[in-house]
Short mmCIF file of N, CA, C and O and ligand atoms in Angstrom, two decimals:
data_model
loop_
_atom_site.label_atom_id
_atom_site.label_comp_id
_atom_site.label_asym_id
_atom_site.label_seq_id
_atom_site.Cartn_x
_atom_site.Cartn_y
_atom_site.Cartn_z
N UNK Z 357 106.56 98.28 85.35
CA UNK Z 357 105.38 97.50 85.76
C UNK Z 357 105.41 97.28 87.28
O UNK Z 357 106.42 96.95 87.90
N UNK Z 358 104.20 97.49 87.79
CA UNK Z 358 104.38 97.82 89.13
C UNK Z 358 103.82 95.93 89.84
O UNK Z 358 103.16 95.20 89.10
N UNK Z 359 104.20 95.49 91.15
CA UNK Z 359 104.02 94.08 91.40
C UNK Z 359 102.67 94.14 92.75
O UNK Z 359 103.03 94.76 93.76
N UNK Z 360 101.54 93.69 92.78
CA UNK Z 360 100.79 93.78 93.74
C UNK Z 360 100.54 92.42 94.41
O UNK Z 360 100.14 91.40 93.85
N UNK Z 361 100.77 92.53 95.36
CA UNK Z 361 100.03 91.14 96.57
C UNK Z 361 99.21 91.41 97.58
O UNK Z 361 99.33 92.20 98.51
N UNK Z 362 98.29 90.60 97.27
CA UNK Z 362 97.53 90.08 98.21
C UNK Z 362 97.24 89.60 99.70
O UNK Z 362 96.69 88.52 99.48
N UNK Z 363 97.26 89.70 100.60
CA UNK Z 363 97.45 89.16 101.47
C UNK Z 363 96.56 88.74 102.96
O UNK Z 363 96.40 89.43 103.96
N UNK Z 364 96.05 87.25 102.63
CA UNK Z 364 94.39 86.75 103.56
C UNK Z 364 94.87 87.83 105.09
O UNK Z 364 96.01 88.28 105.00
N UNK Z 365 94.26 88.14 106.13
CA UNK Z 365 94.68 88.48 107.09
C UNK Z 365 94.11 87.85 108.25
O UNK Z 365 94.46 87.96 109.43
N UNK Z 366 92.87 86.93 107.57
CA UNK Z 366 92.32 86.10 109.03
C UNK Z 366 91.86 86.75 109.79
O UNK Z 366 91.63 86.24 110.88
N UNK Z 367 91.48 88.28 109.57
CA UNK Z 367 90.93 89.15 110.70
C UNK Z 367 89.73 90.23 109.94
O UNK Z 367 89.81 90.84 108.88
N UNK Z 368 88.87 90.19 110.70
CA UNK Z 368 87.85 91.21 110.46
C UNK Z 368 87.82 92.73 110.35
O UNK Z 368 88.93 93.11 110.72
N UNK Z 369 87.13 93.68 110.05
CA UNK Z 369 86.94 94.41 110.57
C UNK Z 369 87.17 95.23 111.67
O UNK Z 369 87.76 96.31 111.80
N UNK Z 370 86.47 94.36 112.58
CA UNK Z 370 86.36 94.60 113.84
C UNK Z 370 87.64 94.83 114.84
O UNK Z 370 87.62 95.36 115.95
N UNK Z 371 88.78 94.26 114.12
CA UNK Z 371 90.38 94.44 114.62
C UNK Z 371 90.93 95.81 113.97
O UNK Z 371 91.35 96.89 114.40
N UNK Z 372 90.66 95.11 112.52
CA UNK Z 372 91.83 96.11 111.71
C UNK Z 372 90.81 97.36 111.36
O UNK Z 372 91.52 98.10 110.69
N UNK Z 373 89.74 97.87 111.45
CA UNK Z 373 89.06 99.17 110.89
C UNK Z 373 88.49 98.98 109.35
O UNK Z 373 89.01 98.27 108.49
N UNK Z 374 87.40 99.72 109.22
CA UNK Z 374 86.89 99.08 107.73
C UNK Z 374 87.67 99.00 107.17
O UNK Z 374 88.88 99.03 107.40
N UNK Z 375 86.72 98.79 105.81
CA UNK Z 375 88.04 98.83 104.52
C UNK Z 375 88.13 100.09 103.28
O UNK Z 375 87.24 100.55 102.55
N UNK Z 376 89.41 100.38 103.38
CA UNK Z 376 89.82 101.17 102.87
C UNK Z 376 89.52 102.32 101.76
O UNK Z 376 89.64 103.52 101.49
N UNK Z 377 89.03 101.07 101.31
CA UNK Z 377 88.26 101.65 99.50
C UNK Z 377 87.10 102.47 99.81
O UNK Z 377 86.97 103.69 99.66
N UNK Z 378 85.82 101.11 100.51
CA UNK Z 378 84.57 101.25 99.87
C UNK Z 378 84.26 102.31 102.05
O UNK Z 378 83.44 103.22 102.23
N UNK Z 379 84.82 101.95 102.72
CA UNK Z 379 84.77 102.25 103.92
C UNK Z 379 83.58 101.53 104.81
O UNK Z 379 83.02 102.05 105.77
N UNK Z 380 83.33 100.25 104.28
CA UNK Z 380 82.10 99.31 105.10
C UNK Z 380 83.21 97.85 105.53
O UNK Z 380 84.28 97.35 105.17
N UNK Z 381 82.11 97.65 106.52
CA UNK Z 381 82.63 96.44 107.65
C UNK Z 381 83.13 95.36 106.15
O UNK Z 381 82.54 95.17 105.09
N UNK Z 382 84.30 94.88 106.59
CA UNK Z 382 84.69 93.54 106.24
C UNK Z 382 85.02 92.25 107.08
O UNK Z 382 85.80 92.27 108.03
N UNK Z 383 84.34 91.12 106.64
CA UNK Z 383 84.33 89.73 107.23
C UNK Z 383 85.60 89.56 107.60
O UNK Z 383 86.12 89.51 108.72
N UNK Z 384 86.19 89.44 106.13
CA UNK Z 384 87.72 89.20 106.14
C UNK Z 384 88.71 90.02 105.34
O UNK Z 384 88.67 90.20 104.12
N UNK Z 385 89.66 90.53 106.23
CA UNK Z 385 89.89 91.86 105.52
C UNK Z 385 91.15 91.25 104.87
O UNK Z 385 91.64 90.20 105.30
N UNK Z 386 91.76 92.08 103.61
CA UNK Z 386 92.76 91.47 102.56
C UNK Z 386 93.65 92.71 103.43
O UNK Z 386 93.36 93.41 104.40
N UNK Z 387 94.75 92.60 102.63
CA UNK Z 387 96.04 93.56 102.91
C UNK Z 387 96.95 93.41 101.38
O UNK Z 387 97.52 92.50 100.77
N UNK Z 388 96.68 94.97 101.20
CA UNK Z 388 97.33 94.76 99.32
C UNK Z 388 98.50 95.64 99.89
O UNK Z 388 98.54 96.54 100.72
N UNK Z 389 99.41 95.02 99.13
CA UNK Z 389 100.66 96.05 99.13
C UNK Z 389 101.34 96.16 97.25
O UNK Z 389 101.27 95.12 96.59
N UNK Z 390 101.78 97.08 96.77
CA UNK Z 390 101.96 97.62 96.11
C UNK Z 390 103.43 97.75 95.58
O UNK Z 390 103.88 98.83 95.96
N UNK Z 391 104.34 97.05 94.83
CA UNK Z 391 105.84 97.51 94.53
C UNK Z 391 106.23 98.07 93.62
O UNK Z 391 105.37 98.40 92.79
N UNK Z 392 107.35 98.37 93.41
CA UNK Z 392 107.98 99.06 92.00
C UNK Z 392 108.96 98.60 91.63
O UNK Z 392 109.76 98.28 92.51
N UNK Z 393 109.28 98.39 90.46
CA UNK Z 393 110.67 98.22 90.00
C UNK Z 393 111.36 99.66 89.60
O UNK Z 393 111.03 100.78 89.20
N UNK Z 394 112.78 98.73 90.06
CA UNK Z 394 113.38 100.48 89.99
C UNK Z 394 114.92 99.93 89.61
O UNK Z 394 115.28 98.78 89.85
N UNK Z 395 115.72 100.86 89.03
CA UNK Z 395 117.31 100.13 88.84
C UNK Z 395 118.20 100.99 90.01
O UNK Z 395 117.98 102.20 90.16
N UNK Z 396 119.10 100.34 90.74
CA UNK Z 396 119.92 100.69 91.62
C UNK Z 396 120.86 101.57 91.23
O UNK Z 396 121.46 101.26 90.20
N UNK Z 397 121.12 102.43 91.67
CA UNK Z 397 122.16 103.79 90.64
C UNK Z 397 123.19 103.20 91.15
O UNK Z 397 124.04 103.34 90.27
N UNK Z 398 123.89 102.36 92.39
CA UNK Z 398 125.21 102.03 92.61
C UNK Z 398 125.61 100.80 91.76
O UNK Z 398 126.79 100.85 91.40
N UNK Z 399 124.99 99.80 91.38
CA UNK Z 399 124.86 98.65 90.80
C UNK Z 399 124.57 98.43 89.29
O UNK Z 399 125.29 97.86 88.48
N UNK Z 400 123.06 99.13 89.04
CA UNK Z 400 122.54 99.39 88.06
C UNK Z 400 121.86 98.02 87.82
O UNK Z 400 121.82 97.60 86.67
N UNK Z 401 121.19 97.13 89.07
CA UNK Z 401 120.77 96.17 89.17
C UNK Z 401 119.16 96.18 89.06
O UNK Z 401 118.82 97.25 89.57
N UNK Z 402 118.24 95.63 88.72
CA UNK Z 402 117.27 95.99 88.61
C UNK Z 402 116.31 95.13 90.34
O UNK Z 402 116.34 93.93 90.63
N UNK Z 403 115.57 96.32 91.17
CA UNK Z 403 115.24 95.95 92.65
C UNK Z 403 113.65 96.29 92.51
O UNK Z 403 113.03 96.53 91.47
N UNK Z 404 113.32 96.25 93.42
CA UNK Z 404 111.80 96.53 93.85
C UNK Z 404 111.92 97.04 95.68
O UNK Z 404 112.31 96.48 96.70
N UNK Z 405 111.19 98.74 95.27
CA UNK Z 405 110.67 99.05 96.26
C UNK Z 405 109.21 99.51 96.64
O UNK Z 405 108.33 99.58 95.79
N UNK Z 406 109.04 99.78 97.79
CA UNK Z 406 107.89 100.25 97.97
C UNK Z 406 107.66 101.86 98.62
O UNK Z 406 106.78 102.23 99.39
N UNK Z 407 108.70 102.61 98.05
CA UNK Z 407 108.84 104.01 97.65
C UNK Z 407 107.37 104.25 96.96
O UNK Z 407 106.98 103.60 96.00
N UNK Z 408 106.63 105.27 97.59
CA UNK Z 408 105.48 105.58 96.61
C UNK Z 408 104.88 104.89 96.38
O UNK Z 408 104.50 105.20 95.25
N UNK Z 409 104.27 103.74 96.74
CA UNK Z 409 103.40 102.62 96.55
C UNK Z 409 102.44 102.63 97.29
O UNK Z 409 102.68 102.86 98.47
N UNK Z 410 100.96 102.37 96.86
CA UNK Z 410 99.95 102.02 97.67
C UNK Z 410 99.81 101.01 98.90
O UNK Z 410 100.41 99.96 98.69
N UNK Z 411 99.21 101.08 100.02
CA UNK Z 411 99.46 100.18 101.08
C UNK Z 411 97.97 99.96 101.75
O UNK Z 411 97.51 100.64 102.67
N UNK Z 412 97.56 99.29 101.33
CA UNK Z 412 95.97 99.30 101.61
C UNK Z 412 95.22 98.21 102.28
O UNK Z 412 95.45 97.09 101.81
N UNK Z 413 94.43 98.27 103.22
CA UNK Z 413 93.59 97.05 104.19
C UNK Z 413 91.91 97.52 103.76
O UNK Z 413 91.28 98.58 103.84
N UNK Z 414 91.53 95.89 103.20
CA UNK Z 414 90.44 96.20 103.04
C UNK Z 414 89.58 95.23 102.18
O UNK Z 414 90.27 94.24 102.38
N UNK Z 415 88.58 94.79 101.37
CA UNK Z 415 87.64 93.75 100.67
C UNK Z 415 88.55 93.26 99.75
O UNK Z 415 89.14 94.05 99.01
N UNK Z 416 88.80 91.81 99.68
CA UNK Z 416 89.26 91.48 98.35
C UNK Z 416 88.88 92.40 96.80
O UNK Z 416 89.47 93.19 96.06
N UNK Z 417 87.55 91.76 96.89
CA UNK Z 417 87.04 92.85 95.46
C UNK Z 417 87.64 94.31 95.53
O UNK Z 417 88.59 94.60 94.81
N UNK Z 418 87.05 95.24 96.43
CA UNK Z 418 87.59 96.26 96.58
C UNK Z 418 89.09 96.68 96.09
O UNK Z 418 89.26 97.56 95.25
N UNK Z 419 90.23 95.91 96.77
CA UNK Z 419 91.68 95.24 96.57
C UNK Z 419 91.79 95.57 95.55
O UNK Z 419 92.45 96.53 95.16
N UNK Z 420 90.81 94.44 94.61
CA UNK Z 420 91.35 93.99 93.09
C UNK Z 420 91.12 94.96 92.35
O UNK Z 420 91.97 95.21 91.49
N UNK Z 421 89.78 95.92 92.45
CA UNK Z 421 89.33 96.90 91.64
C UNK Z 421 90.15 97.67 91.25
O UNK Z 421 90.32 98.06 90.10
N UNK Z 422 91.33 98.25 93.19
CA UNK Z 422 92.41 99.46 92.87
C UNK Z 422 93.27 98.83 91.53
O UNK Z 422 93.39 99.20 90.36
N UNK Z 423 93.78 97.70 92.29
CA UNK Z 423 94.70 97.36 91.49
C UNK Z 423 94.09 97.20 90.04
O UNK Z 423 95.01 97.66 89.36
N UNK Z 424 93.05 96.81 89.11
CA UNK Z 424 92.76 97.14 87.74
C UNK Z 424 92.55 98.61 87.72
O UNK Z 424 92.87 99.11 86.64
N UNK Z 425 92.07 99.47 88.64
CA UNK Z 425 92.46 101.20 88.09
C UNK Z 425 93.85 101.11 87.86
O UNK Z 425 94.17 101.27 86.68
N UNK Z 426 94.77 100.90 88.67
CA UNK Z 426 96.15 101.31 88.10
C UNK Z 426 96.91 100.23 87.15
O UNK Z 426 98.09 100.41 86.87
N UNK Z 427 96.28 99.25 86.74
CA UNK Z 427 96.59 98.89 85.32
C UNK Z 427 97.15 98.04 85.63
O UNK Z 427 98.18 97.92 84.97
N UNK Z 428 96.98 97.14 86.51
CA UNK Z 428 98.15 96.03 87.27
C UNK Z 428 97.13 94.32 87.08
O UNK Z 428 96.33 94.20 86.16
N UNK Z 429 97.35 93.25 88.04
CA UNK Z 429 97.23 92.28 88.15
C UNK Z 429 97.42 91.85 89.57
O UNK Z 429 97.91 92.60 90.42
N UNK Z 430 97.11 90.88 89.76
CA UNK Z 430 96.95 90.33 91.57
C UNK Z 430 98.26 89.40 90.88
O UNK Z 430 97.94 88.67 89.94
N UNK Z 431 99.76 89.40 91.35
CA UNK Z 431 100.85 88.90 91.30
C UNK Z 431 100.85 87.62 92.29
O UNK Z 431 101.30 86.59 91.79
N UNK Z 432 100.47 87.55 93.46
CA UNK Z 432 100.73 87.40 94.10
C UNK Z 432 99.56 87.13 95.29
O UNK Z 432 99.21 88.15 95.87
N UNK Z 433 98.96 85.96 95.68
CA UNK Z 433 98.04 85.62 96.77
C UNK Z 433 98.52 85.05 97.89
O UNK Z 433 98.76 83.85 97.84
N UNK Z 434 98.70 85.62 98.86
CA UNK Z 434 99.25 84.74 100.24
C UNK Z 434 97.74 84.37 101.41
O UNK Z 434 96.74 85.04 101.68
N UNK Z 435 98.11 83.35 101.76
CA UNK Z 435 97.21 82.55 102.59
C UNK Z 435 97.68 82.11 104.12
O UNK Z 435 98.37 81.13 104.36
N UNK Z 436 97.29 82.80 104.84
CA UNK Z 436 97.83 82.60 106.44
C UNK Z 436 97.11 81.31 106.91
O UNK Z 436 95.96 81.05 107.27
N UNK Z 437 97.93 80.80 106.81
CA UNK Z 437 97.18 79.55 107.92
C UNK Z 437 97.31 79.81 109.27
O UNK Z 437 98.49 79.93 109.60
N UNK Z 438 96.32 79.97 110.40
CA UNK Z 438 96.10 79.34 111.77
C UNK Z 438 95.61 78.92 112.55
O UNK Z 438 96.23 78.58 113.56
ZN1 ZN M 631 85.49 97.55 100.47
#
């Protein structure tokens, strides 16, 4: 099961480049990142990387949509305060 977050960025468009998905201006652009669980072959501990994982800037909705194509859930919402 793969872990996705969210993440406010407090910045527009106009900084970071449309968004990703739909490729139109965003107000406020999200930042999804994408993990994996994986077991450590030296340990045999169970970790999370972001080997092969999606890394995406762009509309909340948009965001959320990828993440229900690949069968996941929003894990995780972070909120920048400044
Ligand atoms: Zn979009």
């Amino acid at each position: 099961m793969n872990r996705y977050k969210l993440e406010r960025t407090n910045r527009s468009s106009a900084y970071l480049g449309n968004c990703e998905v739909c490729g139109k201006f965003c107000s406020e652009v999200y930042h999804l990142t994408e993990s994996r669980k994986y077991i450590r072959v030296d340990t045999g501990e169970e970790s999370w990387t972001y080997a092969g994982c999606i890394d995406l800037y762009g509309h909340e909705e948009c965001l959320k949509k990828v993440i229900k194509e690949r069968g996941g859930k929003v894990d995780e919402v972070i909120q920048k305060n400044m």
